[in-house]
PDB file of C-alpha atoms in Angstrom:
ATOM      1  CA  MET E 199     -44.987 -32.179  30.790  1.00 50.00           C
ATOM      2  CA  THR E 200     -43.974 -29.122  29.409  1.00 51.00           C
ATOM      3  CA  GLY E 201     -43.037 -28.069  32.860  1.00 56.00           C
ATOM      4  CA  ASP E 202     -40.986 -31.813  33.017  1.00 83.00           C
ATOM      5  CA  LEU E 203     -39.297 -31.339  30.498  1.00 88.00           C
ATOM      6  CA  ASN E 204     -37.428 -28.081  31.008  1.00 90.00           C
ATOM      7  CA  ASP E 205     -37.095 -29.216  35.006  1.00 87.00           C
ATOM      8  CA  TYR E 206     -35.171 -32.110  33.503  1.00 86.00           C
ATOM      9  CA  LEU E 207     -33.187 -30.420  30.518  1.00 90.00           C
ATOM     10  CA  ARG E 208     -31.737 -27.992  32.928  1.00 90.00           C
ATOM     11  CA  LEU E 209     -30.989 -30.753  35.559  1.00 86.00           C
ATOM     12  CA  TRP E 210     -29.153 -32.813  32.796  1.00 85.00           C
ATOM     13  CA  ASN E 211     -27.676 -30.263  31.039  1.00 88.00           C
ATOM     14  CA  LEU E 212     -29.664 -30.872  27.431  1.00 88.00           C
ATOM     15  CA  SER E 213     -30.154 -28.888  24.704  1.00 93.00           C
ATOM     16  CA  ASP E 214     -32.267 -28.922  21.534  1.00 93.00           C
ATOM     17  CA  PRO E 215     -35.271 -31.147  22.413  1.00 92.00           C
ATOM     18  CA  GLU E 216     -37.351 -32.709  19.529  1.00 90.00           C
ATOM     19  CA  LEU E 217     -40.270 -34.792  20.205  1.00 91.00           C
ATOM     20  CA  LEU E 218     -39.899 -37.853  19.136  1.00 86.00           C
ATOM     21  CA  ALA E 219     -43.328 -39.693  20.044  1.00 87.00           C
ATOM     22  CA  ARG E 220     -46.019 -39.688  22.641  1.00 89.00           C
ATOM     23  CA  SER E 221     -48.031 -42.856  24.211  1.00 88.00           C
ATOM     24  CA  PRO E 222     -49.738 -43.005  27.246  1.00 88.00           C
ATOM     25  CA  ARG E 223     -46.713 -44.428  28.722  1.00 84.00           C
ATOM     26  CA  GLY E 224     -44.863 -41.254  28.231  1.00 86.00           C
ATOM     27  CA  ASP E 225     -43.266 -38.985  25.961  1.00 88.00           C
ATOM     28  CA  VAL E 226     -40.132 -39.155  23.941  1.00 85.00           C
ATOM     29  CA  TYR E 227     -37.721 -37.085  23.152  1.00 88.00           C
ATOM     30  CA  GLY E 228     -33.973 -36.255  21.058  1.00 86.00           C
ATOM     31  CA  ALA E 229     -31.986 -33.631  22.836  1.00 87.00           C
ATOM     32  CA  TYR E 230     -28.043 -33.484  22.676  1.00 88.00           C
ATOM     33  CA  ARG E 231     -25.790 -33.410  25.963  1.00 85.00           C
ATOM     34  CA  ASN E 232     -22.589 -31.697  25.252  1.00 87.00           C
ATOM     35  CA  ASP E 233     -22.113 -33.026  21.439  1.00 84.00           C
ATOM     36  CA  GLU E 234     -23.676 -36.275  22.392  1.00 82.00           C
ATOM     37  CA  LYS E 235     -27.123 -37.466  20.886  1.00 84.00           C
ATOM     38  CA  VAL E 236     -29.504 -38.609  23.856  1.00 83.00           C
ATOM     39  CA  VAL E 237     -32.884 -39.743  24.534  1.00 82.00           C
ATOM     40  CA  LEU E 238     -34.809 -38.472  27.252  1.00 84.00           C
ATOM     41  CA  LYS E 239     -38.285 -40.527  28.103  1.00 83.00           C
ATOM     42  CA  LEU E 240     -40.685 -39.026  30.248  1.00 84.00           C
ATOM     43  CA  LEU E 241     -42.945 -41.481  32.031  1.00 82.00           C
ATOM     44  CA  THR E 242     -46.685 -40.941  32.655  1.00 83.00           C
ATOM     45  CA  PRO E 243     -47.922 -42.608  35.585  1.00 81.00           C
ATOM     46  CA  ILE E 244     -49.092 -45.523  33.892  1.00 82.00           C
ATOM     47  CA  GLY E 245     -45.508 -45.467  31.794  1.00 78.00           C
ATOM     48  CA  VAL E 246     -43.961 -45.867  35.857  1.00 76.00           C
ATOM     49  CA  GLU E 247     -45.995 -48.798  36.466  1.00 76.00           C
ATOM     50  CA  ASP E 248     -45.560 -50.364  33.008  1.00 74.00           C
ATOM     51  CA  GLU E 249     -41.638 -50.370  32.123  1.00 73.00           C
ATOM     52  CA  SER E 250     -40.043 -50.337  36.066  1.00 67.00           C
ATOM     53  CA  ASP E 251     -38.600 -53.119  34.660  1.00 69.00           C
ATOM     54  CA  ALA E 252     -36.730 -51.726  31.923  1.00 72.00           C
ATOM     55  CA  VAL E 253     -34.962 -49.020  33.862  1.00 68.00           C
ATOM     56  CA  VAL E 254     -34.000 -52.335  35.995  1.00 71.00           C
ATOM     57  CA  ALA E 255     -32.481 -53.923  32.748  1.00 72.00           C
ATOM     58  CA  LEU E 256     -30.861 -50.855  31.236  1.00 71.00           C
ATOM     59  CA  ARG E 257     -29.276 -50.361  34.535  1.00 74.00           C
ATOM     60  CA  TYR E 258     -27.702 -54.035  34.829  1.00 75.00           C
ATOM     61  CA  PHE E 259     -26.333 -54.186  31.403  1.00 73.00           C
ATOM     62  CA  ASP E 260     -24.966 -50.706  31.223  1.00 74.00           C
ATOM     63  CA  GLY E 261     -24.492 -50.507  27.605  1.00 70.00           C
ATOM     64  CA  HIS E 262     -23.806 -53.849  26.712  1.00 69.00           C
ATOM     65  CA  GLY E 263     -25.772 -54.879  23.969  1.00 66.00           C
ATOM     66  CA  ALA E 264     -28.406 -52.810  24.760  1.00 63.00           C
ATOM     67  CA  VAL E 265     -28.792 -48.431  25.256  1.00 68.00           C
ATOM     68  CA  ARG E 266     -27.042 -46.812  28.023  1.00 70.00           C
ATOM     69  CA  LEU E 267     -29.116 -45.272  31.201  1.00 69.00           C
ATOM     70  CA  LEU E 268     -26.776 -42.245  32.027  1.00 70.00           C
ATOM     71  CA  ALA E 269     -29.644 -40.899  34.161  1.00 66.00           C
ATOM     72  CA  GLU E 270     -32.915 -41.354  36.053  1.00 68.00           C
ATOM     73  CA  LYS E 271     -35.132 -39.396  38.706  1.00 64.00           C
ATOM     74  CA  MET E 272     -37.254 -40.929  40.462  1.00 50.00           C
ATOM     75  CA  GLY E 273     -41.056 -38.554  41.994  1.00 46.00           C
ATOM     76  CA  ALA E 274     -40.824 -36.218  39.877  1.00 38.00           C
ATOM     77  CA  PRO E 275     -42.485 -32.877  41.127  1.00 32.00           C
ATOM     78  CA  VAL E 276     -45.542 -33.187  39.274  1.00 28.00           C
ATOM     79  CA  GLY E 277     -47.284 -36.990  39.136  1.00 29.00           C
ATOM     80  CA  ARG E 278     -45.152 -39.969  39.857  1.00 28.00           C
ATOM     81  CA  LEU E 279     -42.916 -38.941  36.403  1.00 28.00           C
ATOM     82  CA  ARG E 280     -39.202 -40.854  35.810  1.00 32.00           C
ATOM     83  CA  ALA E 281     -37.136 -39.432  33.637  1.00 36.00           C
ATOM     84  CA  PHE E 282     -34.197 -41.522  31.989  1.00 34.00           C
ATOM     85  CA  VAL E 283     -31.728 -40.465  29.453  1.00 35.00           C
ATOM     86  CA  PHE E 284     -29.903 -42.910  26.664  1.00 38.00           C
ATOM     87  CA  ALA E 285     -26.940 -43.207  25.235  1.00 34.00           C
ATOM     88  CA  TYR E 286     -28.641 -42.536  21.885  1.00 33.00           C
ATOM     89  CA  ALA E 287     -26.070 -43.904  19.381  1.00 33.00           C
ATOM     90  CA  CYS E 288     -26.667 -47.751  21.265  1.00 41.00           C
ATOM     91  CA  LEU E 289     -30.501 -47.645  20.318  1.00 38.00           C
ATOM     92  CA  SER E 290     -29.001 -50.228  17.143  1.00 36.00           C
ATOM     93  CA  ALA E 291     -27.038 -52.437  19.230  1.00 43.00           C
ATOM     94  CA  SER E 292     -27.616 -55.982  19.001  1.00 42.00           C
ATOM     95  CA  TRP E 293     -28.878 -57.562  22.354  1.00 45.00           C
ATOM     96  CA  PRO E 294     -26.554 -60.608  23.740  1.00 51.00           C
ATOM     97  CA  ASP E 295     -27.640 -63.926  24.211  1.00 53.00           C
ATOM     98  CA  LYS E 296     -31.411 -62.540  24.832  1.00 51.00           C
ATOM     99  CA  PRO E 297     -34.002 -64.796  26.528  1.00 52.00           C
ATOM    100  CA  GLU E 298     -36.439 -65.234  23.335  1.00 58.00           C
ATOM    101  CA  GLY E 299     -39.507 -63.958  23.601  1.00 58.00           C
ATOM    102  CA  SER E 300     -38.582 -61.827  27.025  1.00 57.00           C
ATOM    103  CA  GLU E 301     -40.502 -58.891  28.009  1.00 61.00           C
ATOM    104  CA  VAL E 302     -37.107 -56.544  28.064  1.00 57.00           C
ATOM    105  CA  GLN E 303     -36.325 -57.818  24.991  1.00 58.00           C
ATOM    106  CA  ARG E 304     -39.874 -56.961  23.219  1.00 65.00           C
ATOM    107  CA  TRP E 305     -39.275 -53.501  24.978  1.00 65.00           C
ATOM    108  CA  PHE E 306     -36.111 -52.852  23.397  1.00 60.00           C
ATOM    109  CA  LEU E 307     -37.320 -53.643  20.339  1.00 63.00           C
ATOM    110  CA  THR E 308     -39.739 -51.428  20.357  1.00 69.00           C
ATOM    111  CA  VAL E 309     -37.912 -48.468  21.317  1.00 63.00           C
ATOM    112  CA  ALA E 310     -35.328 -49.280  18.402  1.00 59.00           C
ATOM    113  CA  ARG E 311     -38.286 -49.283  16.157  1.00 63.00           C
ATOM    114  CA  ASN E 312     -39.505 -46.221  16.968  1.00 62.00           C
ATOM    115  CA  ALA E 313     -36.285 -44.711  16.759  1.00 56.00           C
ATOM    116  CA  GLU E 314     -35.438 -45.608  13.596  1.00 56.00           C
ATOM    117  CA  ARG E 315     -38.173 -44.156  12.278  1.00 57.00           C
ATOM    118  CA  HIS E 316     -38.326 -41.216  13.587  1.00 51.00           C
ATOM    119  CA  VAL E 317     -34.136 -40.319  13.305  1.00 47.00           C
ATOM    120  CA  ASP E 318     -31.250 -41.162  11.305  1.00 48.00           C
ATOM    121  CA  LEU E 319     -29.468 -43.794  13.441  1.00 44.00           C
ATOM    122  CA  SER E 320     -26.269 -44.094  11.637  1.00 46.00           C
ATOM    123  CA  ALA E 321     -25.024 -40.861  12.425  1.00 43.00           C
TER     124      ALA E 321
END
């Protein structure tokens, strides 16, 4: 995924990537876009299949009580990778009117917990 990472760093003008988490679903990097902290997630084919609903939810909520999707790219050059960039500061935002036990709710809670383990969200 290193080649893909460099492609997305150039595409979205990101700098200083730091690997935060790696899983069968993809790699999560902390980075900067201008002076804004962001998260870049490169999905593997498994991640594309498992997390497609989460991308739809991110688009729908547009940063209201959830992370804000800044950009996404479908059909990466190698494999079926998809990347999207989050507004980093929104990771700890509360989810308004969340349906209890929903798959999307569990997904956002997992993202927030993983981020809290790796970075200081208070900055």
